[in-house]
CSV table of C-alpha atoms and ligand atoms in Angstrom, one decimal:
chain,number,residue,atom,x,y,z
A,3,MET,CA,-42.4,2.2,20.5
A,4,SER,CA,-44.1,5.5,19.9
A,5,LYS,CA,-42.4,7.9,17.7
A,6,THR,CA,-41.8,10.4,20.5
A,7,ASN,CA,-39.6,7.8,22.2
A,8,ARG,CA,-37.3,7.4,19.3
A,9,SER,CA,-34.3,9.3,18.2
A,10,ILE,CA,-34.9,12.0,15.6
A,11,ARG,CA,-34.9,10.8,12.0
A,12,GLY,CA,-31.3,10.9,10.6
A,13,MET,CA,-29.7,11.1,14.0
A,14,HIS,CA,-28.3,7.8,15.2
A,15,ASP,CA,-27.1,6.3,18.4
A,16,ILE,CA,-23.6,4.8,18.1
A,17,LEU,CA,-24.0,1.7,20.2
A,18,PRO,CA,-21.3,-0.2,22.2
A,19,ALA,CA,-20.9,-2.8,19.4
A,20,ALA,CA,-19.7,0.0,17.1
A,21,THR,CA,-17.8,2.4,19.4
A,22,SER,CA,-14.6,0.5,19.4
A,23,ASP,CA,-14.4,1.1,15.6
A,24,TRP,CA,-15.0,4.8,16.1
A,25,GLN,CA,-12.4,4.9,18.8
A,26,ARG,CA,-9.8,3.2,16.5
A,27,LEU,CA,-10.5,5.9,13.8
A,28,GLU,CA,-10.3,8.7,16.5
A,29,LEU,CA,-7.1,7.4,17.9
A,30,LEU,CA,-5.3,6.8,14.6
A,31,SER,CA,-6.4,10.1,13.1
A,32,GLN,CA,-5.4,12.1,16.2
A,33,ARG,CA,-1.9,10.4,16.2
A,34,LEU,CA,-1.5,11.1,12.6
A,35,LEU,CA,-2.6,14.7,12.7
A,36,GLU,CA,-0.2,15.3,15.6
A,37,SER,CA,2.6,13.7,13.6
A,38,TYR,CA,2.1,16.5,11.0
A,39,GLY,CA,2.2,19.2,13.7
A,40,PHE,CA,-1.5,19.8,14.1
A,41,GLN,CA,-3.1,20.9,17.4
A,42,GLU,CA,-6.7,20.2,18.4
A,43,ILE,CA,-9.3,23.0,18.7
A,44,ARG,CA,-12.8,22.6,20.1
A,45,THR,CA,-15.4,25.1,19.2
A,46,PRO,CA,-19.1,25.3,20.3
A,47,MET,CA,-21.7,23.3,18.3
A,48,LEU,CA,-24.0,26.4,18.2
A,49,GLU,CA,-22.9,29.6,16.6
A,50,ARG,CA,-24.6,32.7,15.5
A,51,SER,CA,-26.2,31.9,12.1
A,52,GLU,CA,-24.2,34.6,10.3
A,53,VAL,CA,-21.0,32.7,11.1
A,54,PHE,CA,-22.2,30.1,8.6
A,55,THR,CA,-24.2,32.1,6.2
A,56,ARG,CA,-21.3,34.5,5.6
A,57,ALA,CA,-18.7,31.7,5.2
A,58,ILE,CA,-20.6,29.1,3.3
A,59,GLY,CA,-22.6,31.4,1.1
A,60,GLN,CA,-26.3,32.2,0.9
A,61,ALA,CA,-26.8,30.4,-2.4
A,62,THR,CA,-25.6,27.0,-1.2
A,63,ASP,CA,-27.6,23.9,-0.4
A,64,VAL,CA,-26.3,24.0,3.1
A,65,VAL,CA,-27.5,27.5,3.9
A,66,GLU,CA,-30.6,27.4,1.7
A,67,LYS,CA,-32.1,24.2,3.0
A,68,GLU,CA,-29.9,22.2,5.4
A,69,MET,CA,-29.2,24.3,8.5
A,70,TYR,CA,-30.8,23.7,11.8
A,71,SER,CA,-31.5,27.4,12.7
A,72,PHE,CA,-33.7,28.9,15.4
A,73,SER,CA,-33.9,32.0,17.5
A,74,ASP,CA,-33.1,31.5,21.2
A,75,ARG,CA,-34.9,33.1,24.1
A,76,ASN,CA,-33.0,36.4,23.5
A,77,GLY,CA,-34.1,36.4,19.9
A,78,ASP,CA,-30.6,35.7,18.6
A,79,ASN,CA,-30.5,33.7,15.4
A,80,LEU,CA,-28.4,30.6,16.0
A,81,SER,CA,-27.5,27.5,14.0
A,82,LEU,CA,-26.2,24.1,14.9
A,83,ARG,CA,-22.9,23.9,13.0
A,84,PRO,CA,-23.3,22.2,9.6
A,85,GLU,CA,-19.5,22.1,9.1
A,86,GLY,CA,-16.4,22.9,11.1
A,87,THR,CA,-14.4,25.4,9.2
A,88,ALA,CA,-16.5,28.5,9.7
A,89,GLY,CA,-16.4,28.1,13.5
A,90,VAL,CA,-12.7,27.4,13.6
A,91,VAL,CA,-12.1,30.6,11.6
A,92,ARG,CA,-14.3,32.5,13.9
A,93,ALA,CA,-12.5,31.1,16.9
A,94,ALA,CA,-9.0,31.7,15.4
A,95,LEU,CA,-9.9,35.4,14.7
A,96,GLN,CA,-11.5,35.9,18.1
A,97,ASN,CA,-8.6,34.4,20.0
A,98,GLY,CA,-5.7,36.0,18.0
A,99,LEU,CA,-4.4,32.7,16.5
A,100,LEU,CA,-3.9,34.2,13.1
A,101,TYR,CA,-1.3,36.5,11.4
A,102,GLY,CA,1.7,34.9,13.1
A,103,PRO,CA,3.5,31.8,12.2
A,104,VAL,CA,1.7,29.1,10.4
A,105,GLU,CA,-1.1,27.6,12.5
A,106,ARG,CA,-2.2,24.0,12.1
A,107,LEU,CA,-5.5,23.1,13.8
A,108,TRP,CA,-7.6,20.0,13.8
A,109,TYR,CA,-11.1,19.3,15.1
A,110,ARG,CA,-13.6,16.5,15.5
A,111,GLY,CA,-17.2,16.3,16.3
A,112,PRO,CA,-20.8,16.2,15.3
A,113,MET,CA,-22.2,18.4,12.5
A,114,PHE,CA,-25.9,18.9,11.6
A,115,ARG,CA,-27.6,19.2,8.2
A,116,HIS,CA,-31.3,18.7,7.4
A,117,GLU,CA,-30.8,16.5,4.4
A,118,ARG,CA,-32.7,13.5,3.2
A,119,PRO,CA,-31.4,10.6,5.3
A,120,GLN,CA,-30.1,7.7,3.2
A,121,LYS,CA,-27.1,5.3,3.3
A,122,GLY,CA,-24.0,7.4,4.1
A,123,ARG,CA,-26.1,10.5,4.7
A,124,THR,CA,-27.4,11.4,8.1
A,125,ARG,CA,-28.7,14.6,9.8
A,126,GLN,CA,-26.3,14.4,12.6
A,127,PHE,CA,-22.9,13.2,11.3
A,128,HIS,CA,-19.4,13.5,12.4
A,129,GLN,CA,-16.3,15.0,10.8
A,130,ILE,CA,-12.6,15.1,11.5
A,131,GLY,CA,-11.1,18.2,9.9
A,132,ALA,CA,-7.8,20.0,9.6
A,133,GLU,CA,-7.0,23.6,8.7
A,134,VAL,CA,-3.7,25.3,8.0
A,135,PHE,CA,-3.7,29.1,8.3
A,136,GLY,CA,-0.9,31.4,7.0
A,137,ALA,CA,0.5,29.2,4.2
A,138,ALA,CA,-0.4,30.2,0.7
A,139,GLY,CA,1.8,27.8,-1.4
A,140,PRO,CA,0.9,24.4,-2.9
A,141,ASP,CA,3.4,22.7,-0.6
A,142,VAL,CA,0.9,22.6,2.2
A,143,ASP,CA,-1.9,21.4,0.0
A,144,ALA,CA,0.3,18.6,-1.1
A,145,GLU,CA,1.2,17.8,2.5
A,146,LEU,CA,-2.5,17.6,3.4
A,147,LEU,CA,-3.0,15.1,0.7
A,148,ALA,CA,0.0,13.1,1.9
A,149,LEU,CA,-1.6,13.1,5.3
A,150,GLY,CA,-4.8,11.8,3.9
A,151,GLU,CA,-3.2,9.0,2.0
A,152,ARG,CA,-1.2,8.0,5.1
A,153,LEU,CA,-4.4,7.9,7.1
A,154,TRP,CA,-6.2,5.5,4.6
A,155,ARG,CA,-3.1,3.3,4.8
A,156,ALA,CA,-3.1,3.3,8.7
A,157,LEU,CA,-6.8,2.4,8.7
A,158,GLY,CA,-6.2,-0.4,6.3
A,159,LEU,CA,-8.3,1.1,3.5
A,160,SER,CA,-7.6,0.6,-0.1
A,161,GLY,CA,-9.1,1.6,-3.4
A,162,ILE,CA,-9.6,5.2,-2.5
A,163,ARG,CA,-9.0,7.6,-5.4
A,164,LEU,CA,-8.1,11.2,-5.3
A,165,GLU,CA,-9.8,13.8,-7.6
A,166,LEU,CA,-8.3,17.2,-7.9
A,167,ASN,CA,-9.1,20.5,-9.6
A,168,SER,CA,-8.2,24.1,-9.4
A,169,LEU,CA,-10.8,26.8,-9.0
A,170,GLY,CA,-8.4,29.7,-9.6
A,171,ASN,CA,-9.1,33.0,-8.0
A,172,SER,CA,-12.4,34.9,-7.8
A,173,GLU,CA,-11.9,37.0,-11.0
A,174,GLU,CA,-11.1,33.9,-13.0
A,175,ARG,CA,-14.1,32.1,-11.5
A,176,ALA,CA,-16.3,35.1,-12.3
A,177,ALA,CA,-15.2,35.1,-16.0
A,178,TYR,CA,-15.7,31.3,-16.2
A,179,ARG,CA,-19.1,31.6,-14.5
A,180,GLN,CA,-20.2,34.0,-17.2
A,181,ALA,CA,-19.1,31.7,-19.9
A,182,LEU,CA,-20.8,28.7,-18.3
A,183,VAL,CA,-24.1,30.6,-17.9
A,184,HIS,CA,-23.9,31.7,-21.5
A,185,TYR,CA,-23.4,28.1,-22.7
A,186,MET,CA,-26.1,26.7,-20.5
A,187,HIS,CA,-28.6,29.4,-21.6
A,188,GLN,CA,-28.0,28.3,-25.2
A,189,HIS,CA,-29.5,24.9,-24.1
A,190,GLN,CA,-32.3,26.4,-21.9
A,191,SER,CA,-34.9,23.9,-23.1
A,192,ALA,CA,-32.8,21.0,-21.8
A,193,LEU,CA,-32.6,22.4,-18.3
A,194,ASP,CA,-34.8,21.1,-15.4
A,195,ASP,CA,-36.1,23.5,-12.8
A,196,ASP,CA,-33.4,22.7,-10.2
A,197,THR,CA,-30.6,23.2,-12.7
A,198,ALA,CA,-32.2,26.4,-14.0
A,199,ARG,CA,-32.4,27.6,-10.4
A,200,ARG,CA,-28.8,26.7,-9.7
A,201,LEU,CA,-27.7,28.5,-12.8
A,202,GLU,CA,-29.3,31.6,-11.6
A,203,ARG,CA,-28.3,31.5,-7.9
A,204,ASN,CA,-24.9,29.7,-8.0
A,205,PRO,CA,-23.9,28.6,-11.5
A,206,LEU,CA,-20.8,26.6,-10.6
A,207,ARG,CA,-23.1,24.2,-8.7
A,208,VAL,CA,-24.4,23.1,-12.0
A,209,LEU,CA,-21.1,21.3,-12.6
A,210,ASP,CA,-22.0,19.2,-9.5
A,211,SER,CA,-25.3,18.0,-11.0
A,212,LYS,CA,-25.9,14.3,-10.7
A,213,LEU,CA,-28.5,14.3,-13.5
A,214,PRO,CA,-27.3,12.3,-16.5
A,215,ALA,CA,-28.8,14.8,-19.0
A,216,ILE,CA,-26.9,17.7,-17.4
A,217,GLN,CA,-23.7,15.7,-17.2
A,218,GLU,CA,-24.1,15.0,-20.9
A,219,LEU,CA,-24.6,18.7,-21.6
A,220,LEU,CA,-21.6,19.6,-19.6
A,221,GLN,CA,-19.4,17.4,-21.8
A,222,GLU,CA,-19.3,20.3,-24.3
A,223,ALA,CA,-19.4,23.1,-21.8
A,224,PRO,CA,-16.4,25.5,-21.3
A,225,VAL,CA,-14.0,24.3,-18.7
A,226,LEU,CA,-12.6,26.3,-15.8
A,227,SER,CA,-9.0,25.4,-16.5
A,228,ASP,CA,-9.2,27.5,-19.7
A,229,TYR,CA,-9.9,30.5,-17.6
A,230,LEU,CA,-7.0,30.3,-15.2
A,231,GLY,CA,-4.4,32.9,-15.3
A,232,SER,CA,-0.7,32.1,-15.1
A,233,GLU,CA,-0.4,32.4,-11.3
A,234,SER,CA,-3.3,30.0,-10.7
A,235,ARG,CA,-1.9,27.6,-13.3
A,236,ASP,CA,1.5,27.8,-11.7
A,237,HIS,CA,0.0,27.0,-8.3
A,238,PHE,CA,-1.8,24.0,-9.7
A,239,ASP,CA,1.3,22.8,-11.6
A,240,ARG,CA,3.5,23.0,-8.6
A,241,LEU,CA,0.9,21.1,-6.5
A,242,ARG,CA,0.9,18.3,-9.1
A,243,GLU,CA,4.7,18.3,-9.3
A,244,ARG,CA,4.8,17.7,-5.5
A,245,LEU,CA,2.2,15.0,-5.7
A,246,ASP,CA,4.2,13.2,-8.4
A,247,ARG,CA,7.3,13.4,-6.3
A,248,LEU,CA,5.4,12.0,-3.3
A,249,GLY,CA,4.1,9.2,-5.4
A,250,ILE,CA,0.5,10.2,-4.8
A,251,THR,CA,-1.7,9.3,-7.7
A,252,TYR,CA,-4.7,11.5,-8.6
A,253,GLN,CA,-7.1,12.3,-11.4
A,254,VAL,CA,-7.8,15.9,-12.5
A,255,ASN,CA,-11.5,16.3,-12.6
A,256,PRO,CA,-12.2,19.6,-14.4
A,257,ARG,CA,-15.8,19.6,-13.1
A,258,LEU,CA,-14.9,19.2,-9.5
A,259,VAL,CA,-16.3,22.1,-7.4
A,260,ARG,CA,-17.2,22.1,-3.8
A,261,GLY,CA,-20.6,22.6,-2.2
A,262,LEU,CA,-19.4,25.4,0.0
A,263,ASP,CA,-18.6,28.8,-1.6
A,264,TYR,CA,-15.4,29.7,0.0
A,265,TYR,CA,-12.9,27.6,-2.0
A,266,CYS,CA,-10.2,28.8,-4.4
A,267,HIS,CA,-7.3,27.2,-6.2
A,268,THR,CA,-6.9,23.7,-4.9
A,269,VAL,CA,-10.0,21.6,-4.4
A,270,PHE,CA,-10.0,17.8,-3.9
A,271,GLU,CA,-12.1,14.8,-2.9
A,272,TRP,CA,-11.1,11.3,-1.8
A,273,ILE,CA,-13.6,8.9,-3.2
A,274,THR,CA,-14.4,5.2,-2.8
A,275,THR,CA,-16.6,3.1,-5.0
A,276,GLU,CA,-17.3,0.7,-2.2
A,277,LEU,CA,-20.0,2.7,-0.4
A,278,GLY,CA,-22.5,3.2,-3.2
A,279,ALA,CA,-23.7,6.7,-4.1
A,280,GLN,CA,-22.2,8.4,-1.0
A,281,GLY,CA,-18.6,7.7,-1.9
A,282,THR,CA,-16.8,10.9,-0.9
A,283,ILE,CA,-15.0,10.2,2.4
A,284,CYS,CA,-13.0,13.4,2.6
A,285,ALA,CA,-13.1,16.7,0.8
A,286,GLY,CA,-11.3,20.0,1.0
A,287,GLY,CA,-9.2,22.6,-0.6
A,288,ARG,CA,-7.9,26.1,-0.3
A,289,TYR,CA,-10.1,28.9,1.0
A,290,ASP,CA,-7.9,32.0,1.0
A,291,GLY,CA,-10.9,34.4,0.9
A,292,LEU,CA,-12.7,33.1,3.9
A,293,ILE,CA,-10.9,34.9,6.7
A,294,GLU,CA,-11.7,38.3,5.1
A,295,LEU,CA,-15.3,37.2,4.6
A,296,GLN,CA,-15.4,36.6,8.4
A,297,GLY,CA,-14.2,40.1,9.1
A,298,GLY,CA,-10.4,39.6,9.3
A,299,LYS,CA,-7.5,40.8,7.3
A,300,PRO,CA,-6.9,38.5,4.3
A,301,TRP,CA,-4.9,35.4,5.3
A,302,PRO,CA,-4.3,32.2,3.4
A,303,ALA,CA,-6.0,29.0,4.6
A,304,THR,CA,-6.4,25.4,3.4
A,305,GLY,CA,-7.9,22.3,4.9
A,306,PHE,CA,-10.2,19.3,4.6
A,307,ALA,CA,-13.0,17.5,6.4
A,308,MET,CA,-13.7,13.8,6.4
A,309,GLY,CA,-17.0,12.0,7.1
A,310,MET,CA,-16.5,9.6,10.0
A,311,GLU,CA,-19.7,7.6,9.4
A,312,ARG,CA,-18.5,6.8,5.9
A,313,LEU,CA,-15.0,6.0,7.1
A,314,VAL,CA,-16.2,3.7,9.8
A,315,ALA,CA,-18.5,2.0,7.3
A,316,LEU,CA,-15.5,1.4,5.0
A,317,MET,CA,-13.3,0.2,7.8
A,318,THR,CA,-15.8,-2.4,9.0
A,319,GLN,CA,-17.1,-3.6,5.7
A,320,GLY,CA,-17.6,-7.3,5.7
A,321,GLN,CA,-16.4,-7.5,9.3
A,322,GLU,CA,-18.4,-8.3,12.4
A,323,SER,CA,-18.0,-5.6,15.0
A,324,GLY,CA,-18.7,-6.2,18.6
A,325,PRO,CA,-18.4,-4.4,21.9
A,326,LYS,CA,-15.0,-4.2,23.5
A,327,ALA,CA,-14.6,-7.3,25.8
A,328,VAL,CA,-13.3,-6.9,29.3
A,329,HIS,CA,-10.1,-8.8,30.1
A,330,ALA,CA,-11.1,-10.0,33.5
A,331,TYR,CA,-14.3,-10.5,35.6
A,332,LEU,CA,-14.2,-10.5,39.4
A,333,VAL,CA,-16.5,-13.1,40.9
A,334,LEU,CA,-17.4,-12.4,44.5
A,335,ALA,CA,-19.3,-14.9,46.6
A,336,GLY,CA,-20.6,-13.6,49.9
A,337,GLU,CA,-20.9,-10.3,51.7
A,338,ALA,CA,-17.3,-10.4,53.1
A,339,ALA,CA,-15.9,-11.2,49.6
A,340,GLN,CA,-17.9,-8.3,48.1
A,341,LEU,CA,-16.4,-5.9,50.7
A,342,GLU,CA,-12.9,-7.1,50.2
A,343,GLY,CA,-13.3,-7.5,46.4
A,344,ALA,CA,-13.9,-3.8,45.9
A,345,VAL,CA,-10.5,-3.0,47.4
A,346,ILE,CA,-8.8,-5.8,45.4
A,347,ALA,CA,-10.3,-4.5,42.2
A,348,GLU,CA,-8.8,-1.1,42.8
A,349,ARG,CA,-5.4,-2.7,43.5
A,350,ILE,CA,-5.6,-4.6,40.2
A,351,ARG,CA,-6.4,-1.5,38.3
A,352,ASP,CA,-3.4,0.2,39.9
A,353,ALA,CA,-1.2,-2.7,38.9
A,354,ALA,CA,-2.2,-3.0,35.3
A,355,PRO,CA,-3.2,0.3,33.6
A,356,GLY,CA,-5.2,-0.4,30.5
A,357,LEU,CA,-6.6,-3.7,31.8
A,358,ARG,CA,-10.4,-3.8,31.6
A,359,LEU,CA,-11.8,-5.3,34.8
A,360,GLN,CA,-15.4,-5.8,35.5
A,361,THR,CA,-16.4,-6.5,39.1
A,362,ASN,CA,-19.6,-8.5,39.6
A,363,ALA,CA,-22.3,-6.2,40.8
A,364,SER,CA,-25.4,-7.1,42.9
A,365,GLY,CA,-24.5,-10.6,44.1
A,366,GLY,CA,-25.8,-13.8,42.6
A,367,SER,CA,-24.9,-17.4,42.8
A,368,PHE,CA,-21.5,-18.7,41.6
A,369,LYS,CA,-23.3,-20.1,38.6
A,370,ALA,CA,-25.0,-16.8,37.8
A,371,GLN,CA,-21.8,-14.9,38.2
A,372,PHE,CA,-19.9,-17.3,35.9
A,373,LYS,CA,-22.5,-16.9,33.3
A,374,ARG,CA,-22.1,-13.1,33.4
A,375,ALA,CA,-18.3,-13.5,33.3
A,376,ASP,CA,-18.6,-15.6,30.2
A,377,ARG,CA,-21.0,-13.1,28.5
A,378,SER,CA,-18.6,-10.2,29.4
A,379,GLY,CA,-16.1,-11.8,27.0
A,380,ALA,CA,-13.5,-11.9,29.8
A,381,ALA,CA,-10.4,-14.1,29.4
A,382,LEU,CA,-10.1,-14.5,33.1
A,383,ALA,CA,-12.5,-15.1,36.0
A,384,LEU,CA,-10.9,-14.0,39.2
A,385,ILE,CA,-12.7,-15.8,42.0
A,386,LEU,CA,-13.0,-14.7,45.6
A,387,GLY,CA,-15.2,-16.9,47.8
A,388,GLU,CA,-15.2,-17.6,51.5
A,389,ASP,CA,-12.5,-20.3,51.2
A,390,GLU,CA,-10.2,-18.0,49.2
A,391,LEU,CA,-10.8,-15.2,51.6
A,392,ALA,CA,-9.9,-17.4,54.6
A,393,ALA,CA,-6.7,-18.6,52.9
A,394,GLY,CA,-5.7,-15.1,51.7
A,395,THR,CA,-5.8,-16.2,48.1
A,396,LEU,CA,-7.7,-15.8,44.9
A,397,ALA,CA,-8.6,-18.4,42.3
A,398,ILE,CA,-8.0,-17.7,38.6
A,399,LYS,CA,-10.0,-19.6,36.0
A,400,PHE,CA,-9.1,-19.3,32.3
A,401,LEU,CA,-12.4,-18.9,30.4
A,402,ARG,CA,-11.1,-19.0,26.8
A,403,GLN,CA,-8.2,-21.4,27.2
A,404,GLU,CA,-7.5,-25.0,28.1
A,405,ARG,CA,-5.5,-24.3,31.1
A,406,ALA,CA,-5.8,-25.5,34.7
A,407,GLN,CA,-7.2,-23.1,37.3
A,408,GLU,CA,-4.6,-21.4,39.4
A,409,THR,CA,-4.5,-20.1,43.0
A,410,VAL,CA,-2.6,-17.0,43.7
A,411,ALA,CA,-1.8,-15.4,47.1
A,412,LEU,CA,-3.4,-12.0,47.4
A,413,ASP,CA,-0.1,-10.3,48.0
A,414,GLN,CA,1.2,-11.8,44.7
A,415,LEU,CA,-1.9,-10.9,42.8
A,416,SER,CA,-0.7,-7.5,41.4
A,417,THR,CA,2.5,-9.1,40.0
A,418,TRP,CA,0.6,-12.0,38.5
A,419,ILE,CA,-2.0,-9.8,36.8
A,420,ARG,CA,0.6,-7.4,35.5
A,421,ASP,CA,2.7,-10.3,34.0
A,422,TRP,CA,-0.4,-11.9,32.5
A,423,PHE,CA,-1.6,-8.6,31.0
A,424,GLN,CA,1.9,-7.9,29.4
A,425,ASP,CA,1.8,-11.4,27.9
A,426,THR,CA,-1.7,-10.9,26.5
A,427,LYS,CA,-0.9,-7.6,24.9
A,428,GLN,CA,2.1,-9.2,23.2
A,429,HIS,CA,0.0,-11.9,21.6
B,14,LIG,P1,-22.0,15.5,-0.3
B,14,LIG,O1,-21.7,15.9,-1.8
B,14,LIG,O2,-21.9,14.0,0.0
B,14,LIG,O3,-23.3,16.1,0.2
B,14,LIG,P2,-20.7,17.7,0.8
B,14,LIG,O4,-20.0,18.4,-0.3
B,14,LIG,O5,-21.9,18.3,1.3
B,14,LIG,O6,-20.9,16.2,0.5
B,14,LIG,P3,-18.6,18.5,2.8
B,14,LIG,O7,-19.4,19.6,3.3
B,14,LIG,O8,-17.5,18.7,1.9
B,14,LIG,O9,-19.7,17.5,2.0
B,14,LIG,O10,-18.2,17.5,4.0
B,14,LIG,C1,-17.1,16.7,4.0
B,14,LIG,C2,-17.4,15.3,4.2
B,14,LIG,O11,-18.3,15.1,5.3
B,14,LIG,C3,-18.1,14.6,3.0
B,14,LIG,O12,-17.2,14.2,2.0
B,14,LIG,C4,-18.8,13.4,3.7
B,14,LIG,O13,-17.8,12.4,3.9
B,14,LIG,C5,-19.2,14.0,5.0
B,14,LIG,N1,-20.6,14.4,5.0
B,14,LIG,C6,-21.1,15.5,4.5
B,14,LIG,N2,-22.4,15.5,4.7
B,14,LIG,C7,-22.8,14.4,5.3
B,14,LIG,C8,-24.0,13.8,5.8
B,14,LIG,N3,-25.1,14.4,5.7
B,14,LIG,N4,-23.9,12.5,6.4
B,14,LIG,C9,-22.7,11.9,6.5
B,14,LIG,N5,-21.6,12.4,6.1
B,14,LIG,C10,-21.6,13.6,5.5
B,15,LIG,MG1,-24.0,17.9,1.0
C-alpha cells in the first residue's frame, strides 16, 4: 500500500479485536470515578496554543518539541491538545466551575504529541484523567491514590508500584534549583549536550535523565527534600500518614519530578516493570499554581492522568483478544422471510436489551448463511425459512452446544429469547 493510504506514523487504528478491552477499561474507570464523586467533562481537542504553552511551560519537552501546532485560516495559533489538564482548567475558568465547593472532574480522550514512536509511546494516545479543584490538603491527594489502587485491582492488574515525592512550593524549588545547578556546574565536563541544555532551560528536568552517567552523578547531588520548609514537609508527612492508614504502599523517590512545569507538593507515578521502558501507566500530583497561570485567582488543584494504551497492554498481556461475538444470528431464507425477519429482529431487540443480534444481510443460501452465523461467534442461529413462516414458528439451532434444535412459536419468541439471555448472562 502506498504511504499516502496509511495512517500517520505513531497514530493507530484500534481494531474490533481490541475495542472490547478498551471498552472494559472505559466502563470500569468511569464507574470507579463516579463512585468517588467525579463528573465527566469534555473539552475540545484543539485549543489556542497559549492554553498549553502557559500551563505546561515553555521549557518543557512537550512545548519545545512535541506539540502539533499550526495556524488556522484566520491566522490563530492552535494546537492539538498534548494533555488534558490545561484545557480542563481553561474550561473550568471560562464556565465558572471554580471558587465554589470542591469540584471533581474527569475526562477521557485522545492526546497528541510528536514523539519518537516506540513500544508504549505513540503520537496519538489516549488518557483518562481526573482533577480536583478547591481542596488544598493532602487528604484529596491520598484519596486520588486510593482510587488508583482500586482501579488496578478492578482491572485485575498487579505488580504496580507507587513512587511519590514532594516538590514543595515555588520558592523552595527555586532555592533547590540553584543548588542543583551549582552542583552540576562543578561537574561540567561530565555533562552531555542535552543535559547541559536542560540545566540551562529547566534544571529540574535533569533529575529525570535516563542517562546512566547522569544518574550516577545525581547520586551525590543535593536533594529537594532538604530544601522543603515546614509547611511543605507537613503536607508530605500528612499524605504519607494517610497512605499508611489506607494500607497503600509506596516508595519515596527523591528524584521524581514531572515533565510538565505546573506541579507543586505532591507528585506521583504508578509504574509497572512489565511493559519495558515505558512503564509509567499513571502520573499526577498537585498543581496549585496553574489556575493563576491560566488567568484565574489562585485556587488549589490536584489530579492525575493515565495512559490508556499502556493500561490496555497490561490488561491483555498474554491473553488473546478478539472481537465481541454476537449472541444470535438470524438466518432468513427467501424474500418473504427477509421481509418478516426485519420486524422479528426488532421485536427480539425490544425483548432482550443488551443482546447482540445480527440479521443476515444480502441473502445467500442456507449453507452460506450458516457459515456466516458460525463466523459471527453467535451461540444461536435463529432460522426463518418458508416452512417456519407458513407455520408461524422459528427454528433455533445451538451452534456451540450439543443440544437438539428447538422450534418456537413466533408469539412465544420474545419470552424464549429473554429467558435464554438471562440464563447465558448468569453463566
Ligand atoms: P513519559 O515520561 O512516558 O514521556 P510523560 O511524563 O510525558 O510520560 P504525562 O504527561 O504525565 O507523561 O502523561 C501521563 C501518562 O500518559 C503517562 O504516564 C503515560 O502513561 C501516558 N503517555 C504520555 N505520553 C504518551 C505517549 N506518547 N504514548 C502513550 N502514552 C503516553
Ligand atoms: Mg513524555
